[in-house]
Amino acid sequence: MNEIRILDKNFRELITEQAIKKRIEELARQINIELEGKDVVFLGILNGAFLFAADLFRRIEFSAKISFVKLASYEGASSSGSIKELIGWNEDIKNKTIVVIEDIVDTGNTIECIVNELAIRKAHEVRIASLFFKPSAYIKDIRLDYVGFEIPNDFVVGYGLDYNGYGRNLPSVYALVG
Ligand code: IMP
C-alpha cells in the first residue's frame, strides 16, 4: 500500500521498512566501530525515537546503557516553537559518552536544547544519531554524527513519527501529499 490517509491528510510512502532496517544496520555497524571501549549511554528522545532507539540499540555489540527523556513543550507550540524542558532524567551522564537518539532533525531547535542540557550535566562527549534529517530546514550548526536519511522539507509520519498522535506504528515512512 503506497498511499494512506491519517485523519484529514493523505500520505505517500517515502522510505520502505526494508530500507530503514538496512540503514539502521549500517549506522549500528559504524557506532560499534567508533565507540567500542567507551563508557556510552544512549539517550532516546521520546516519543518519536522509541522505535529507532530500540532497533539501533539491539544492534549495539559492546556493553552500554540506554535511557530515555521526554521533551515537554508549551501547549500549542509547533515543532520549532519554544521548548520548556527535558523531563525524566534518571541516569547520571557526567563524564559519559552520550549518543542522542532522535527521530528527526528539522530546524535543529530541539537538538540544540538537548545538547545544551547535556553540557550543563557535564557529559564527556556528545554524538547525535538521527534517523531523518531535513537539511533545507536546518538553521543550526551542530554536527549530526549518524544520519539515517536526508529527506526533503516535507512533513513525514511512520516508524515512530506522528501526525497529531497517529501514524507512529506504520513500519514505513510516509510524506504528506499536496
Ligand atoms: P526541530 O526542533 O525543528 O528540529 O524539530 C524536531 C522535532 O519536531 C522532532 O523530534 C519531531 O518530534 C518533530 N518533527 C519535525 N519534523 C517532523 C515531521 O516531518 N513529522 C513528524 N514530526 C516532526
Tab-separated table of C-alpha atoms and ligand atoms in Angstrom:
chain	number	residue	atom	x	y	z
A	1	MET	CA	0.000	0.000	0.000
A	2	ASN	CA	1.682	3.183	-1.198
A	3	GLU	CA	-0.832	5.812	-0.153
A	4	ILE	CA	-2.568	6.133	3.203
A	5	ARG	CA	-4.898	8.536	4.962
A	6	ILE	CA	-4.448	9.761	8.544
A	7	LEU	CA	-7.213	11.966	9.927
A	8	ASP	CA	-7.724	14.616	7.219
A	9	LYS	CA	-4.484	14.130	5.278
A	10	ASN	CA	-3.029	11.846	2.614
A	11	PHE	CA	0.479	10.469	2.758
A	12	ARG	CA	2.591	8.596	0.219
A	13	GLU	CA	5.308	6.068	1.039
A	14	LEU	CA	8.734	7.719	1.031
A	15	ILE	CA	11.068	5.188	2.649
A	16	THR	CA	10.297	1.492	2.918
A	17	GLU	CA	10.554	-0.661	6.012
A	18	GLN	CA	13.361	-2.662	4.359
A	19	ALA	CA	15.381	0.469	3.569
A	20	ILE	CA	15.020	1.700	7.165
A	21	LYS	CA	16.136	-1.651	8.546
A	22	LYS	CA	19.174	-1.787	6.256
A	23	ARG	CA	20.217	1.773	7.086
A	24	ILE	CA	19.916	1.194	10.844
A	25	GLU	CA	22.179	-1.849	10.480
A	26	GLU	CA	24.753	0.359	8.740
A	27	LEU	CA	24.561	3.045	11.439
A	28	ALA	CA	24.916	0.415	14.178
A	29	ARG	CA	27.965	-1.016	12.428
A	30	GLN	CA	29.576	2.433	12.339
A	31	ILE	CA	28.774	3.092	16.003
A	32	ASN	CA	30.096	-0.342	17.004
A	33	ILE	CA	33.413	0.500	15.357
A	34	GLU	CA	33.703	4.099	16.526
A	35	LEU	CA	32.510	3.883	20.140
A	36	GLU	CA	33.660	0.447	21.262
A	37	GLY	CA	35.649	0.716	24.506
A	38	LYS	CA	33.992	3.971	25.617
A	39	ASP	CA	31.578	4.436	28.517
A	40	VAL	CA	28.442	5.035	26.436
A	41	VAL	CA	24.886	5.957	27.396
A	42	PHE	CA	22.376	6.012	24.548
A	43	LEU	CA	19.727	8.659	25.194
A	44	GLY	CA	16.449	8.196	23.340
A	45	ILE	CA	14.201	11.216	22.928
A	46	LEU	CA	10.544	10.337	23.489
A	47	ASN	CA	8.105	9.887	21.977
A	48	GLY	CA	9.225	9.840	18.367
A	49	ALA	CA	12.526	7.982	18.693
A	50	PHE	CA	11.292	4.927	20.594
A	51	LEU	CA	11.307	2.535	17.620
A	52	PHE	CA	14.592	3.799	16.196
A	53	ALA	CA	16.179	3.616	19.656
A	54	ALA	CA	15.051	0.008	20.109
A	55	ASP	CA	16.167	-1.113	16.651
A	56	LEU	CA	19.515	0.674	16.871
A	57	PHE	CA	20.312	-0.369	20.431
A	58	ARG	CA	19.594	-4.054	19.832
A	59	ARG	CA	22.382	-3.992	17.236
A	60	ILE	CA	24.976	-2.480	19.564
A	61	GLU	CA	27.561	-5.125	20.294
A	62	PHE	CA	29.502	-3.529	23.169
A	63	SER	CA	28.238	-3.150	26.724
A	64	ALA	CA	26.286	0.123	27.048
A	65	LYS	CA	23.349	1.708	28.812
A	66	ILE	CA	20.179	3.232	27.393
A	67	SER	CA	17.927	5.823	28.953
A	68	PHE	CA	15.053	7.996	27.738
A	69	VAL	CA	13.995	11.575	28.267
A	70	LYS	CA	10.953	13.413	27.048
A	71	LEU	CA	10.577	16.954	25.791
A	72	ALA	CA	7.780	18.868	27.428
A	73	SER	CA	6.814	21.771	25.141
A	74	TYR	CA	4.495	24.645	25.807
A	75	GLU	CA	0.985	23.839	24.722
A	76	GLY	CA	0.309	24.753	21.119
A	77	ALA	CA	3.977	25.088	20.260
A	78	SER	CA	4.919	23.941	16.767
A	79	SER	CA	7.941	21.707	16.189
A	80	SER	CA	10.062	24.834	16.048
A	81	GLY	CA	8.317	26.518	18.984
A	82	SER	CA	9.908	27.181	22.330
A	83	ILE	CA	10.825	24.158	24.395
A	84	LYS	CA	10.079	24.079	28.071
A	85	GLU	CA	12.241	21.346	29.461
A	86	LEU	CA	13.568	17.834	29.190
A	87	ILE	CA	11.963	15.567	31.757
A	88	GLY	CA	12.584	12.068	33.072
A	89	TRP	CA	16.340	12.146	33.714
A	90	ASN	CA	17.243	9.079	35.733
A	91	GLU	CA	20.732	8.381	34.512
A	92	ASP	CA	23.936	10.077	35.639
A	93	ILE	CA	25.567	11.159	32.402
A	94	LYS	CA	28.523	13.010	33.902
A	95	ASN	CA	31.777	12.096	32.117
A	96	LYS	CA	29.968	9.648	29.818
A	97	THR	CA	29.862	9.481	26.032
A	98	ILE	CA	26.262	10.229	25.110
A	99	VAL	CA	24.644	9.118	21.883
A	100	VAL	CA	21.444	11.120	21.489
A	101	ILE	CA	18.867	9.136	19.526
A	102	GLU	CA	16.422	11.393	17.708
A	103	ASP	CA	13.714	10.548	15.216
A	104	ILE	CA	14.118	13.605	13.016
A	105	VAL	CA	16.068	16.843	12.964
A	106	ASP	CA	14.137	19.639	11.299
A	107	THR	CA	15.092	23.224	12.310
A	108	GLY	CA	17.528	21.884	14.912
A	109	ASN	CA	15.919	23.740	17.826
A	110	THR	CA	15.216	20.514	19.681
A	111	ILE	CA	18.670	19.063	19.241
A	112	GLU	CA	20.248	22.349	20.333
A	113	CYS	CA	18.187	22.290	23.512
A	114	ILE	CA	19.288	18.706	24.216
A	115	VAL	CA	22.960	19.424	23.529
A	116	ASN	CA	22.855	22.446	25.887
A	117	GLU	CA	21.299	20.330	28.612
A	118	LEU	CA	23.955	17.635	28.172
A	119	ALA	CA	26.675	20.279	28.535
A	120	ILE	CA	25.092	21.509	31.794
A	121	ARG	CA	25.068	17.908	33.028
A	122	LYS	CA	28.752	17.609	32.094
A	123	ALA	CA	28.668	14.831	29.523
A	124	HIS	CA	32.192	13.996	28.396
A	125	GLU	CA	31.294	13.755	24.704
A	126	VAL	CA	28.053	14.000	22.739
A	127	ARG	CA	27.239	12.237	19.472
A	128	ILE	CA	23.957	12.644	17.655
A	129	ALA	CA	22.104	9.905	15.821
A	130	SER	CA	19.015	10.982	13.910
A	131	LEU	CA	17.129	8.665	11.602
A	132	PHE	CA	15.875	11.530	9.457
A	133	PHE	CA	17.287	14.953	8.683
A	134	LYS	CA	15.800	17.833	6.701
A	135	PRO	CA	18.894	19.782	5.581
A	136	SER	CA	16.906	22.575	3.933
A	137	ALA	CA	15.078	23.353	7.209
A	138	TYR	CA	18.181	23.191	9.432
A	139	ILE	CA	19.256	26.516	10.932
A	140	LYS	CA	21.893	25.335	13.453
A	141	ASP	CA	25.477	24.249	13.037
A	142	ILE	CA	25.630	21.370	15.474
A	143	ARG	CA	27.227	18.387	13.735
A	144	LEU	CA	24.972	15.366	13.252
A	145	ASP	CA	27.188	12.289	13.528
A	146	TYR	CA	24.902	9.461	12.431
A	147	VAL	CA	22.148	10.405	9.996
A	148	GLY	CA	19.912	7.728	8.535
A	149	PHE	CA	18.302	9.598	5.658
A	150	GLU	CA	18.363	13.148	4.389
A	151	ILE	CA	14.817	13.950	3.291
A	152	PRO	CA	13.040	16.886	1.627
A	153	ASN	CA	11.368	19.518	3.776
A	154	ASP	CA	8.031	17.668	3.812
A	155	PHE	CA	6.031	16.520	6.797
A	156	VAL	CA	6.536	12.781	7.387
A	157	VAL	CA	4.885	10.107	9.521
A	158	GLY	CA	5.586	6.489	10.411
A	159	TYR	CA	8.234	4.491	12.205
A	160	GLY	CA	7.708	6.490	15.405
A	161	LEU	CA	6.810	9.810	13.801
A	162	ASP	CA	3.257	11.048	14.198
A	163	TYR	CA	0.619	13.334	12.808
A	164	ASN	CA	-1.481	14.531	15.750
A	165	GLY	CA	-0.539	11.396	17.655
A	166	TYR	CA	-1.327	8.915	14.859
A	167	GLY	CA	0.881	7.026	12.458
A	168	ARG	CA	3.715	6.053	14.797
A	169	ASN	CA	3.049	2.333	14.257
A	170	LEU	CA	3.473	2.431	10.479
A	171	PRO	CA	6.528	0.330	9.559
A	172	SER	CA	7.480	2.560	6.586
A	173	VAL	CA	7.767	6.343	6.431
A	174	TYR	CA	5.224	8.395	4.510
A	175	ALA	CA	5.320	12.003	3.298
A	176	LEU	CA	2.387	14.394	3.165
A	177	VAL	CA	0.816	14.633	-0.281
A	178	GLY	CA	-0.112	18.049	-1.614
B	1	IMP	P1	13.156	20.661	15.255
B	1	IMP	O1	13.258	21.136	16.678
B	1	IMP	O2	12.565	21.710	14.355
B	1	IMP	O3	14.450	20.110	14.711
B	1	IMP	O4	12.069	19.511	15.240
B	1	IMP	C1	12.325	18.267	15.760
B	1	IMP	C2	11.085	17.608	16.307
B	1	IMP	O5	9.886	18.038	15.645
B	1	IMP	C3	11.175	16.119	16.072
B	1	IMP	O6	11.763	15.470	17.190
B	1	IMP	C4	9.737	15.726	15.840
B	1	IMP	O7	9.110	15.426	17.068
B	1	IMP	C5	9.098	16.950	15.246
B	1	IMP	N1	9.079	16.899	13.770
B	1	IMP	C6	9.827	17.620	12.912
B	1	IMP	N2	9.548	17.324	11.642
B	1	IMP	C7	8.589	16.355	11.689
B	1	IMP	C8	7.878	15.622	10.676
B	1	IMP	O8	8.066	15.768	9.455
B	1	IMP	N3	6.976	14.705	11.117
B	1	IMP	C9	6.723	14.492	12.444
B	1	IMP	N4	7.371	15.166	13.414
B	1	IMP	C10	8.294	16.096	13.046
